[in-house]
mmCIF file of C-alpha atoms in Angstrom:
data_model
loop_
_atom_site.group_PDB
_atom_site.id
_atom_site.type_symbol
_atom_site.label_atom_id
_atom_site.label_comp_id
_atom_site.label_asym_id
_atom_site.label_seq_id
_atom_site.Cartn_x
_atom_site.Cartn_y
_atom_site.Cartn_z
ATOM 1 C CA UNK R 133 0.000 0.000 0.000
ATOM 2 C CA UNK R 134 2.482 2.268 1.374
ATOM 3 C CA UNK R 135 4.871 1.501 -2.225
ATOM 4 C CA UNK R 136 1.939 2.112 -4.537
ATOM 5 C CA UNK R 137 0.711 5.716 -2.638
ATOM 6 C CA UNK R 138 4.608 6.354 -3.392
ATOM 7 C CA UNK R 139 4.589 5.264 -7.325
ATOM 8 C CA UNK R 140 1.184 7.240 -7.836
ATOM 9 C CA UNK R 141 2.881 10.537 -5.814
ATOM 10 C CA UNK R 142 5.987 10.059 -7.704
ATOM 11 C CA UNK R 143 4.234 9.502 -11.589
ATOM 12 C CA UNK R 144 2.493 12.718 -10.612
ATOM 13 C CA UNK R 145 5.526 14.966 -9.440
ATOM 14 C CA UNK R 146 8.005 13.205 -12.300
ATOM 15 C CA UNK R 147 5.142 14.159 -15.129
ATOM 16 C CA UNK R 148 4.592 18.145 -13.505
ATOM 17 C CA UNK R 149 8.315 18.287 -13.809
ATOM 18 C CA UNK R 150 8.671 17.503 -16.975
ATOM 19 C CA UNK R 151 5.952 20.294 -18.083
ATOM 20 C CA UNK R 152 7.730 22.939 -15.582
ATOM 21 C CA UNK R 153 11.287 21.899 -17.294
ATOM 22 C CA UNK R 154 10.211 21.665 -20.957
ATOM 23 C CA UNK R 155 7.835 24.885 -20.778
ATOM 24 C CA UNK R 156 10.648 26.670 -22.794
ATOM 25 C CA UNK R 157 10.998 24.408 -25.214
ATOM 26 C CA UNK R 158 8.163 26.027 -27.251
ATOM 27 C CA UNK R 159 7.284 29.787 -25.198
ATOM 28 C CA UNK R 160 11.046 31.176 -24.873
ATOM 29 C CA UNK R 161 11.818 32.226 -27.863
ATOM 30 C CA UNK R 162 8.389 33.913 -28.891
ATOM 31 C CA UNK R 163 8.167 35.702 -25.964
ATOM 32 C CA UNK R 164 11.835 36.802 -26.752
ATOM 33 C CA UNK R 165 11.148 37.770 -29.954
ATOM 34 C CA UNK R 166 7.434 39.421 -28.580
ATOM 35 C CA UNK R 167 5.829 36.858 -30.597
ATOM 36 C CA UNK R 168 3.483 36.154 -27.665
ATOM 37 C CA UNK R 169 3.033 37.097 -24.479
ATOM 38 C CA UNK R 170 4.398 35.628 -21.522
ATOM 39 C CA UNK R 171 0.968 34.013 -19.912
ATOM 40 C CA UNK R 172 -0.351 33.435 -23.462
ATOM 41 C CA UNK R 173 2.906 31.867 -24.750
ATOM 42 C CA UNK R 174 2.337 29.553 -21.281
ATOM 43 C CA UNK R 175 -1.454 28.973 -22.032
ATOM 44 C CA UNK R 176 -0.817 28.274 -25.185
ATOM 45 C CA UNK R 177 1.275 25.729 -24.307
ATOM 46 C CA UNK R 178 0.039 24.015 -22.008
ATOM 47 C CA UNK R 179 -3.426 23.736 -23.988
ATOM 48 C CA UNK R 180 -1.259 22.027 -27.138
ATOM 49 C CA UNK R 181 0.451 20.186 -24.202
ATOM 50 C CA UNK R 182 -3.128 18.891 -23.210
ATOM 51 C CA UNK R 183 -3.708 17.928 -26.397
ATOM 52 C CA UNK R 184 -1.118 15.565 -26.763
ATOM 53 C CA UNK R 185 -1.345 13.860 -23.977
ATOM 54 C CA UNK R 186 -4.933 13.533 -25.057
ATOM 55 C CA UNK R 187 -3.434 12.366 -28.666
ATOM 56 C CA UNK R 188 -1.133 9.829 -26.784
ATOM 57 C CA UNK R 189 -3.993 8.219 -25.178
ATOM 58 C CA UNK R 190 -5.933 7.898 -28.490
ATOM 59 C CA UNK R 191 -3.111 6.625 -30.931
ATOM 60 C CA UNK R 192 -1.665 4.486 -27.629
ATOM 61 C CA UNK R 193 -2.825 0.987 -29.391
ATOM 62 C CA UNK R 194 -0.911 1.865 -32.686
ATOM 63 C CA UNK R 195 2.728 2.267 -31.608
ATOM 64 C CA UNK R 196 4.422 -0.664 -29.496
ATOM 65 C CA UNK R 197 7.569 0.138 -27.087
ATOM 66 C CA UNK R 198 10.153 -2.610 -27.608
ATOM 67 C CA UNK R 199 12.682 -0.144 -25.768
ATOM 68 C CA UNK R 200 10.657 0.142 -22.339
ATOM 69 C CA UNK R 201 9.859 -2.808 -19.829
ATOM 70 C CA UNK R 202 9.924 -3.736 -16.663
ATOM 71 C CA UNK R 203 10.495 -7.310 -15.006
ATOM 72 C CA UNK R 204 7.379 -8.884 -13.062
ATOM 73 C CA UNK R 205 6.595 -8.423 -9.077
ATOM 74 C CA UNK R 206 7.770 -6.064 -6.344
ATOM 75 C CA UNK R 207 11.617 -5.606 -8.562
ATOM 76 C CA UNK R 208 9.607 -4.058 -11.439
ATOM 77 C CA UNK R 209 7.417 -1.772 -9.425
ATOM 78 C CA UNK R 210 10.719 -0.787 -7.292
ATOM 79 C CA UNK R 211 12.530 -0.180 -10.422
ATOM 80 C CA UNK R 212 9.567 2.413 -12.205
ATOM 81 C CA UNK R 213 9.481 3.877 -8.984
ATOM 82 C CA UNK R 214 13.382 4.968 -8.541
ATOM 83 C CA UNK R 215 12.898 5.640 -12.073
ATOM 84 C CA UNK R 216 10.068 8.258 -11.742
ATOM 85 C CA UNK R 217 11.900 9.408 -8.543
ATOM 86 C CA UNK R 218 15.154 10.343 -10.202
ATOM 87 C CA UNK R 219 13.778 11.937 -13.034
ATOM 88 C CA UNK R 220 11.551 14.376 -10.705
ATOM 89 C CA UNK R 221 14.871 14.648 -8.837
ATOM 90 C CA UNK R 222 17.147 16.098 -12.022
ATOM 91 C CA UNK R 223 14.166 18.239 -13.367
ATOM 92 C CA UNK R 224 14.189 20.107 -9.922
ATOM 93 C CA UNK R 225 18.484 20.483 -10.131
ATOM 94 C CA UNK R 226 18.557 21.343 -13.682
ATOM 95 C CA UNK R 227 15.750 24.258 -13.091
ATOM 96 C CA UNK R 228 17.327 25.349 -9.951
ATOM 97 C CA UNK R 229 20.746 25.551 -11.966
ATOM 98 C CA UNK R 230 18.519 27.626 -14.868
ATOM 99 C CA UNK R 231 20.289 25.374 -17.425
ATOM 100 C CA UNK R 232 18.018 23.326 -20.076
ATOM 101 C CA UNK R 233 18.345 19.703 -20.137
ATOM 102 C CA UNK R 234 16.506 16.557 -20.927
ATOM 103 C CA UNK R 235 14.118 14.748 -18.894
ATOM 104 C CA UNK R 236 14.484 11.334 -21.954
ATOM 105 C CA UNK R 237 17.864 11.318 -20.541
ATOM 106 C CA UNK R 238 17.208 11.528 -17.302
ATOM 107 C CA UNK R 239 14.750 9.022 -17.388
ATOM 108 C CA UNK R 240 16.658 6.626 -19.747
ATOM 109 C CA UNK R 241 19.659 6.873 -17.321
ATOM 110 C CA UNK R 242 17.945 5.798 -13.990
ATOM 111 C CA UNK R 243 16.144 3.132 -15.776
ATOM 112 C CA UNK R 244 19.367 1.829 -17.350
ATOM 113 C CA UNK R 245 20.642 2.204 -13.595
ATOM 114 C CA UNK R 246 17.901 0.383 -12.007
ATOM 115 C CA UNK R 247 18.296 -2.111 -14.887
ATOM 116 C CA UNK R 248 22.223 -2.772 -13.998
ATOM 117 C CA UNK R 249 21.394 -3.028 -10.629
ATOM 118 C CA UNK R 250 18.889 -5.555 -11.283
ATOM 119 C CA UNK R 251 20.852 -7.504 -13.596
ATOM 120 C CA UNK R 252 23.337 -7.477 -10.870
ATOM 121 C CA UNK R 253 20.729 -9.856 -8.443
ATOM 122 C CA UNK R 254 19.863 -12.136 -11.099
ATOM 123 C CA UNK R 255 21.819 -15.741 -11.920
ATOM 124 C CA UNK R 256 22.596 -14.849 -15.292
ATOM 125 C CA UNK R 257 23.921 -11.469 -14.291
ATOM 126 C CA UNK R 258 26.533 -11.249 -16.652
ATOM 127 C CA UNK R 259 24.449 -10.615 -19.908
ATOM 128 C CA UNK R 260 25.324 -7.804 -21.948
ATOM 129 C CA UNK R 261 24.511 -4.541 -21.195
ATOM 130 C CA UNK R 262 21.607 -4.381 -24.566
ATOM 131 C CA UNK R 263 19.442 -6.959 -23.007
ATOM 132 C CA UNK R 264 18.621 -4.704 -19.596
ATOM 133 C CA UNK R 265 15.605 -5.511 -17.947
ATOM 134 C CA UNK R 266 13.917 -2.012 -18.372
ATOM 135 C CA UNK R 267 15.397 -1.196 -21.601
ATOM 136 C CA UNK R 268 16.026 -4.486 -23.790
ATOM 137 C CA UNK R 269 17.181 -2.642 -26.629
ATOM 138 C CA UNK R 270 19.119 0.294 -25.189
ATOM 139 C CA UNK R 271 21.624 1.169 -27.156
ATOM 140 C CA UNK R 272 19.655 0.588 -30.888
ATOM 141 C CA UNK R 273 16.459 2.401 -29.861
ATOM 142 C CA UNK R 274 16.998 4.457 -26.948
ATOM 143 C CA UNK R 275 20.314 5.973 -26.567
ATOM 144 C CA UNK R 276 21.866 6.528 -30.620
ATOM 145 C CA UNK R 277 18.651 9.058 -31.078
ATOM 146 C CA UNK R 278 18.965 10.752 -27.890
ATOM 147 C CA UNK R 279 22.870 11.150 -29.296
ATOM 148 C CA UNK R 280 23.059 11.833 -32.869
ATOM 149 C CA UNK R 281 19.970 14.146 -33.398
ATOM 150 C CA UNK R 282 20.852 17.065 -31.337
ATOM 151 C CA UNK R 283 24.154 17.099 -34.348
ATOM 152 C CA UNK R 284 21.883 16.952 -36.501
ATOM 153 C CA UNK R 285 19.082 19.986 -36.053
ATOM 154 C CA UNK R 286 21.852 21.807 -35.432
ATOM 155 C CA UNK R 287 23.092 21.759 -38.767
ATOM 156 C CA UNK R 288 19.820 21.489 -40.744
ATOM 157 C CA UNK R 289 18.934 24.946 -38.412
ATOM 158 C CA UNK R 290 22.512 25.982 -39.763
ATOM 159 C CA UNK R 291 21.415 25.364 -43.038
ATOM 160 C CA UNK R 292 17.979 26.049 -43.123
ATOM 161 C CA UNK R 293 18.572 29.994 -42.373
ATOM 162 C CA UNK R 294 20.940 30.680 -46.282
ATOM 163 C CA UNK R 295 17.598 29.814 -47.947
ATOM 164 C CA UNK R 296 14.547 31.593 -46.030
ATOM 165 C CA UNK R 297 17.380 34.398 -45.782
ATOM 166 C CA UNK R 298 17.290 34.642 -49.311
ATOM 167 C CA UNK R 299 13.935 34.428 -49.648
ATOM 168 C CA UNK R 300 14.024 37.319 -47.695
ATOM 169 C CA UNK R 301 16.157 39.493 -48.375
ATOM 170 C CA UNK R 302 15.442 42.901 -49.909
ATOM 171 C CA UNK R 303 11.427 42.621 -48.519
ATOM 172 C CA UNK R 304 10.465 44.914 -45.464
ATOM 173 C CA UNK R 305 11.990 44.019 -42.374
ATOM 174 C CA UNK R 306 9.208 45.065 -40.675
ATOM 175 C CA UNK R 307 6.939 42.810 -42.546
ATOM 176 C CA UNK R 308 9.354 39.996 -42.204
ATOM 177 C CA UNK R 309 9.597 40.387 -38.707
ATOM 178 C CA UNK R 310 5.825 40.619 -38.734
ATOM 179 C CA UNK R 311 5.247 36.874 -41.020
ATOM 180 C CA UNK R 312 8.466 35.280 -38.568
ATOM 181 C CA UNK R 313 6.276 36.166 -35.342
ATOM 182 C CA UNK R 314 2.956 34.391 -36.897
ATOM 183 C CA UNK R 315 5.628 31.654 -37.477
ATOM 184 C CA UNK R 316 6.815 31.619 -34.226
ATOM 185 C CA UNK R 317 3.222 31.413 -32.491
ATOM 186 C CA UNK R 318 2.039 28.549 -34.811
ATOM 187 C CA UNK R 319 5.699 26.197 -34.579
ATOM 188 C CA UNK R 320 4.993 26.768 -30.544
ATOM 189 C CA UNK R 321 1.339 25.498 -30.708
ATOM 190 C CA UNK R 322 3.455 22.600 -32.631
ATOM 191 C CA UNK R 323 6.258 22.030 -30.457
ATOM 192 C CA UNK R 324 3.755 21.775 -27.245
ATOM 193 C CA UNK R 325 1.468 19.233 -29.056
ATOM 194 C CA UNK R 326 4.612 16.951 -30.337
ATOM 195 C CA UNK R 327 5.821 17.203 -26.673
ATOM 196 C CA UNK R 328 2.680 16.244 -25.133
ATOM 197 C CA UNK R 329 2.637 13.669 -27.536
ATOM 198 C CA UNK R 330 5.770 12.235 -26.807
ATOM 199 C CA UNK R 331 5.535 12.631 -22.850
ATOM 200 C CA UNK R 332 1.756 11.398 -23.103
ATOM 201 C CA UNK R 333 3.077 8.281 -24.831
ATOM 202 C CA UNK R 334 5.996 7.574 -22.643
ATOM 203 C CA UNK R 335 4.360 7.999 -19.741
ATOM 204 C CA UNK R 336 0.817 6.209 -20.349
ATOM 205 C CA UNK R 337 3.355 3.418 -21.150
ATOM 206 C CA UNK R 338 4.917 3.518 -17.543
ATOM 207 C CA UNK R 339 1.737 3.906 -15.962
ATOM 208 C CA UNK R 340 0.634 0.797 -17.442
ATOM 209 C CA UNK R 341 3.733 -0.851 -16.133
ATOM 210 C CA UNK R 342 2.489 0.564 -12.687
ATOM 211 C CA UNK R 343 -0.948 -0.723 -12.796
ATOM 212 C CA UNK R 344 -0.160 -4.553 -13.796
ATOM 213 C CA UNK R 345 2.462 -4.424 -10.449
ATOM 214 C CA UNK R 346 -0.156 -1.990 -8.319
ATOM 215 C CA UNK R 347 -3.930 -3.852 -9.026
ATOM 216 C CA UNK R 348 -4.985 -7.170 -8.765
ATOM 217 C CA UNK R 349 -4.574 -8.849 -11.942
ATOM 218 C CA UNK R 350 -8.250 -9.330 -12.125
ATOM 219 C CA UNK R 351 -9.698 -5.860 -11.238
ATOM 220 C CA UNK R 352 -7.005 -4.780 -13.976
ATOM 221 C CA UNK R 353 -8.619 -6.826 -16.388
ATOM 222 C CA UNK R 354 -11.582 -5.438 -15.859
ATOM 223 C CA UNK R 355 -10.634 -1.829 -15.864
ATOM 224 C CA UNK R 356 -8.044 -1.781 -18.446
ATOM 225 C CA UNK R 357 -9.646 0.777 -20.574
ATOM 226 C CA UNK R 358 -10.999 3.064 -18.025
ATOM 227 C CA UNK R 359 -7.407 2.723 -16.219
ATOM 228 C CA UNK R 360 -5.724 4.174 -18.889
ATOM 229 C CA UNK R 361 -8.185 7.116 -19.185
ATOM 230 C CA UNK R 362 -7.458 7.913 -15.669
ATOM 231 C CA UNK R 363 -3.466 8.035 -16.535
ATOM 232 C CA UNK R 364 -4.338 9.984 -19.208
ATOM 233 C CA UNK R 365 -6.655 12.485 -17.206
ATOM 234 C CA UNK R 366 -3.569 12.713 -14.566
ATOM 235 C CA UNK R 367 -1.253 13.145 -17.461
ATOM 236 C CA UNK R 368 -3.167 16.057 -18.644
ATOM 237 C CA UNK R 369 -3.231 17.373 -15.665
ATOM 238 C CA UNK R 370 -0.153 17.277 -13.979
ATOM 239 C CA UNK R 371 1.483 18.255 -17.377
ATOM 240 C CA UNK R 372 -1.226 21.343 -17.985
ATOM 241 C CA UNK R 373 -0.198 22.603 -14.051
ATOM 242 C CA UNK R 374 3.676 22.306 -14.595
ATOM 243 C CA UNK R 375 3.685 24.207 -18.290
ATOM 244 C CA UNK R 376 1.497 26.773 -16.630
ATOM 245 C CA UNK R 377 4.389 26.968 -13.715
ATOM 246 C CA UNK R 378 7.289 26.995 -15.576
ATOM 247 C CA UNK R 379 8.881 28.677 -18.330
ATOM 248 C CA UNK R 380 10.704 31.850 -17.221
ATOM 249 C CA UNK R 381 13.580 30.492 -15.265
ATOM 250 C CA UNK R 382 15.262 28.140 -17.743
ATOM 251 C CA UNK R 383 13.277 29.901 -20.634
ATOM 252 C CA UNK R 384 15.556 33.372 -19.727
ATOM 253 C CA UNK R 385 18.434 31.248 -20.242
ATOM 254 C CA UNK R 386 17.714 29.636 -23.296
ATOM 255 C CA UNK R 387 16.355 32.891 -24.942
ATOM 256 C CA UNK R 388 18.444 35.704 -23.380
ATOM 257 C CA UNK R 389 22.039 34.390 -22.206
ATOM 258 C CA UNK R 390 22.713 31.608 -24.705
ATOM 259 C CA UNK R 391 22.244 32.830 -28.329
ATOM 260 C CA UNK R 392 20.918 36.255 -29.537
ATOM 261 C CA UNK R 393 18.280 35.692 -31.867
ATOM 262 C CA UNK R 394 15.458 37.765 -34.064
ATOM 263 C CA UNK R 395 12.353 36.551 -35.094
ATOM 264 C CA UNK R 396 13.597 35.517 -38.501
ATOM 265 C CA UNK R 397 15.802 32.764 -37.174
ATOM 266 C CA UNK R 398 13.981 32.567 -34.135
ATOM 267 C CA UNK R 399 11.115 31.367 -36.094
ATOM 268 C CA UNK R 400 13.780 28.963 -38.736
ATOM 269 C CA UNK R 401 14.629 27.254 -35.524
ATOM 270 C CA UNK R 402 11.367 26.458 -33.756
ATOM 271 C CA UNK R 403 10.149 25.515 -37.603
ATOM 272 C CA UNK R 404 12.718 23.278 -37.705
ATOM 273 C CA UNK R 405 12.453 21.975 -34.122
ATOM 274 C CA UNK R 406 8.589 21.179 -34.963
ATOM 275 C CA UNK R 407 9.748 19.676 -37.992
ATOM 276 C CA UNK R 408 12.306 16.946 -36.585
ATOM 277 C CA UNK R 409 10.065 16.071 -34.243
ATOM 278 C CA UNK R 410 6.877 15.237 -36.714
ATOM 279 C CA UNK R 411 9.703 12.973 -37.681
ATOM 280 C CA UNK R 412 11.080 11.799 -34.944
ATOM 281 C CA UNK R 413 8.095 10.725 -33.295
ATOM 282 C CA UNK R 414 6.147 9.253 -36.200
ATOM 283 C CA UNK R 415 8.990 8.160 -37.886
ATOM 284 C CA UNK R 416 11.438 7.253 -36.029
ATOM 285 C CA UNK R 417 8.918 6.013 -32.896
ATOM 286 C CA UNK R 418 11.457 6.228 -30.078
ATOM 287 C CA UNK R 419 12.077 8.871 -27.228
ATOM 288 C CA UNK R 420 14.196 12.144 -28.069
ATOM 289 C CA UNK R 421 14.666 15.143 -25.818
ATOM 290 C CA UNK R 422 12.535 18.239 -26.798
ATOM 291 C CA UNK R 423 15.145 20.407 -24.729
ATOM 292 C CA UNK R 424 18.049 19.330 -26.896
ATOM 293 C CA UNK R 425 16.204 19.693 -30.265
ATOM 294 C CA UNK R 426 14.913 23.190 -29.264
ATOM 295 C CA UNK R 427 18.260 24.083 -27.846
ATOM 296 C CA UNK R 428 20.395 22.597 -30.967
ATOM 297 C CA UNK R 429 17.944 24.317 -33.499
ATOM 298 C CA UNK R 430 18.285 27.548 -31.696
ATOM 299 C CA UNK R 431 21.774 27.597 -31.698
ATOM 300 C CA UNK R 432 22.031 25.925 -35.670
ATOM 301 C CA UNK R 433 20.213 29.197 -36.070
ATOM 302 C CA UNK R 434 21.763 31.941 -34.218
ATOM 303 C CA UNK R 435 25.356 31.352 -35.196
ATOM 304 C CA UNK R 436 24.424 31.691 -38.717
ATOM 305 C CA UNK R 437 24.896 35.687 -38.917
ATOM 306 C CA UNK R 438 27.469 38.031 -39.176
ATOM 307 C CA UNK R 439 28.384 39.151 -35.927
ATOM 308 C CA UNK R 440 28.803 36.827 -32.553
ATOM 309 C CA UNK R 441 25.739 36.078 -30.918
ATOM 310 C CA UNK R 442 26.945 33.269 -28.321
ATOM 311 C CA UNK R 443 27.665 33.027 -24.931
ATOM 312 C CA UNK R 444 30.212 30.472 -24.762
ATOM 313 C CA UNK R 445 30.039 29.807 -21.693
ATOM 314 C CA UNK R 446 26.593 29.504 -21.015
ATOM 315 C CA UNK R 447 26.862 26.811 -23.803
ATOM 316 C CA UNK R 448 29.446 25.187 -22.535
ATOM 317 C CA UNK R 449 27.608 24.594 -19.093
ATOM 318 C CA UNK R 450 24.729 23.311 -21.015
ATOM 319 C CA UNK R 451 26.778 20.454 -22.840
ATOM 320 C CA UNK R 452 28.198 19.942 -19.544
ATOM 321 C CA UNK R 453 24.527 18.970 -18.271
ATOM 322 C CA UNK R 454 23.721 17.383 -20.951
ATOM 323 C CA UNK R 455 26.995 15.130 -20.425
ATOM 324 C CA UNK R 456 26.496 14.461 -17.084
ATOM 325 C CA UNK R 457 23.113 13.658 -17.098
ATOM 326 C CA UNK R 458 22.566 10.166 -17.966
ATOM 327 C CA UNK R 459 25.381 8.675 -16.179
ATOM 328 C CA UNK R 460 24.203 11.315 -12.815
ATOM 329 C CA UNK R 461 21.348 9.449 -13.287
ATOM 330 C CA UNK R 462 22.818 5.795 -13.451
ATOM 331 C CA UNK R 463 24.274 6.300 -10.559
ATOM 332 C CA UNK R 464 21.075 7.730 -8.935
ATOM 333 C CA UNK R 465 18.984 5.341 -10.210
ATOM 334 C CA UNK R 466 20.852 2.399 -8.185
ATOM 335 C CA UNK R 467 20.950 4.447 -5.181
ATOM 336 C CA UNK R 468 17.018 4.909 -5.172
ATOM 337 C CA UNK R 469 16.827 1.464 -6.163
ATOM 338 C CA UNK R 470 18.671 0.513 -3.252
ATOM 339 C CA UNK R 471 17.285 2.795 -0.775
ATOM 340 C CA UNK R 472 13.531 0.919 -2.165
ATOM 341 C CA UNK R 473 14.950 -2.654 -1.607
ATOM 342 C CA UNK R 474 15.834 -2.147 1.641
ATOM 343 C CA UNK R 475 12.138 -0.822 2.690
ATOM 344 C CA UNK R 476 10.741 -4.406 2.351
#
């Protein structure tokens, strides 16, 4: 009883997290560029972020998850549970610190850490690393995407700014600036749906894990459809409440101190954010980090004009979170893991 109040409490504070953290994914740079509003950019967001999750819950039977399980019994529920718990954990540092980061990673990392840890206590502990019990395929379907596509928008935001730039150039600034702002406002109505898309998904899939180790197998049975609707609902929720919270801390960083941009590339990178992940989550169907497309496309985008607009070392911190944070994580991960074992 006591183990299941603490899954449910932390499902709900790891999920509000995430919408607190990822808030400036989509609102920072319109309200930089004055795009939108700060409370509209957040209601805006947090609407589209609704709307995901509500998505998620209707396209759930279409998509499969080979790269997320969980083993059977009291290990499984332990391991979700240090899982959620870390992931909360490193949402709370990382917006404390005012530095963007991923909650994928964060989650992949305490799962693969709970996973090792598991592996550890089983007779056949010394399988290879890919065959984890929470993430089976690890390295094929979770880890290369969270790796090689921040590279990747980076450049295409690089590249994508010669031709609009062209396609500008020579037309009214003001009316340009006026067209990139519309942009702007639509690709964050975008990003926010994608991203409760993607967090909807992920997490509807870990609260199913929760219920078959929570319920009794029959009741489950019984109330598999209506279970789901009520992750969903809490989904919503708890997402809606965090976008609506967050925003301004990390979104000041992301917008103000790390690249200088104006609403023509501001609007090239969140089009090309939205774009990659249309892909990425219909395409490719595995988890990527919002944060690090968002922050890659808006610095594939700033850097492309004449004068410096970086702060190095506000980027450099950045990479040095987004370094740290899967194997901070781990190592998390099979603390909280431990520190749940030895409750029972």
């Amino acid at each position: 009883m006591l183990l299941g109040l603490l899954a449910c409490c932390a499902f709900i504070a790891a999920v509000y997290v995430t919408g607190v953290h990822d808030a400036s994914n989509a609102v920072a740079v319109p309200v930089r560029t004055r795009a939108l509003g700060e409370r509209s950019a957040l209601y805006l967001a947090a609407l589209f972020n609704v709307l995901g999750v509500v998505g998620a819950f209707l396209l759930l039977g279409e998509y499969s998850a080979s790269w997320v399980s969980a083993p059977e019994g009291i290990t499984g529920l332990n391991g979700i549970v240090a899982a959620l718990l870390v992931c909360a954990i490193w949402g709370v540092l990382t917006w404390f610190l005012r530095l963007p980061s991923s909650s994928t990673h964060a989650l992949v990392g305490a799962l693969a850490g709970v996973s090792w840890w598991t592996q550890t206590k089983l007779e056949d502990g010394a399988e290879a690393f890919g065959s984890l019990a929470f993430l089976p395929h690890i390295f094929g379907a979770t880890l290369l995407p969270l790796f090689y596509l921040p590279p990747l928008i980076f450049l295409l935001s690089w590249l994508m700014v010669v031709p609009f730039y062209r396609l500008v150039v020579g037309h009214n600034p003001r009316l340009v600036n006026q067209h990139a702002r519309e942009v702007l406002a639509v690709s964050a109505s975008a990003i926010s749906l994608l991203h409760g898309l993607q967090t909807g998904y992920l997490y509807l899939l870990l609260w199913a894990l929760l219920s078959e180790r929570i319920m009794d197998p029959a009741l489950l049975q019984s109330l598999t459809r209506g279970g789901m609707l009520l992750g969903a609902l809490i989904i919503a929720l708890s997402l809606g409440a965090g976008t609506l919270t967050g925003g301004r801390r990390i979104g000041y960083t992301f917008a103000y101190k790390m690249v200088r941009l104006d609403p023509f590339r501001g609007a090239v990178a969140q089009g090309t954010t939205a774009v990659v992940q249309v892909l990425g989550y219909f395409l490719l169907q595995v988890p990527f980090s919002s944060s690090h497309l968002a922050t890659a496309s808006a610095l594939g985008a700033g850097v492309n004009q004449r004068f410096n607009a970086l702060k190095s070392r506000i980027v450099l911190q950045i990479l040095l979170v987004w370094l740290v944070t899967i194997p901070a994580c781990f190592v998390l991960g099979v603390l909280a893991m431990v520190a749940l074992q030895s409750i029972h």
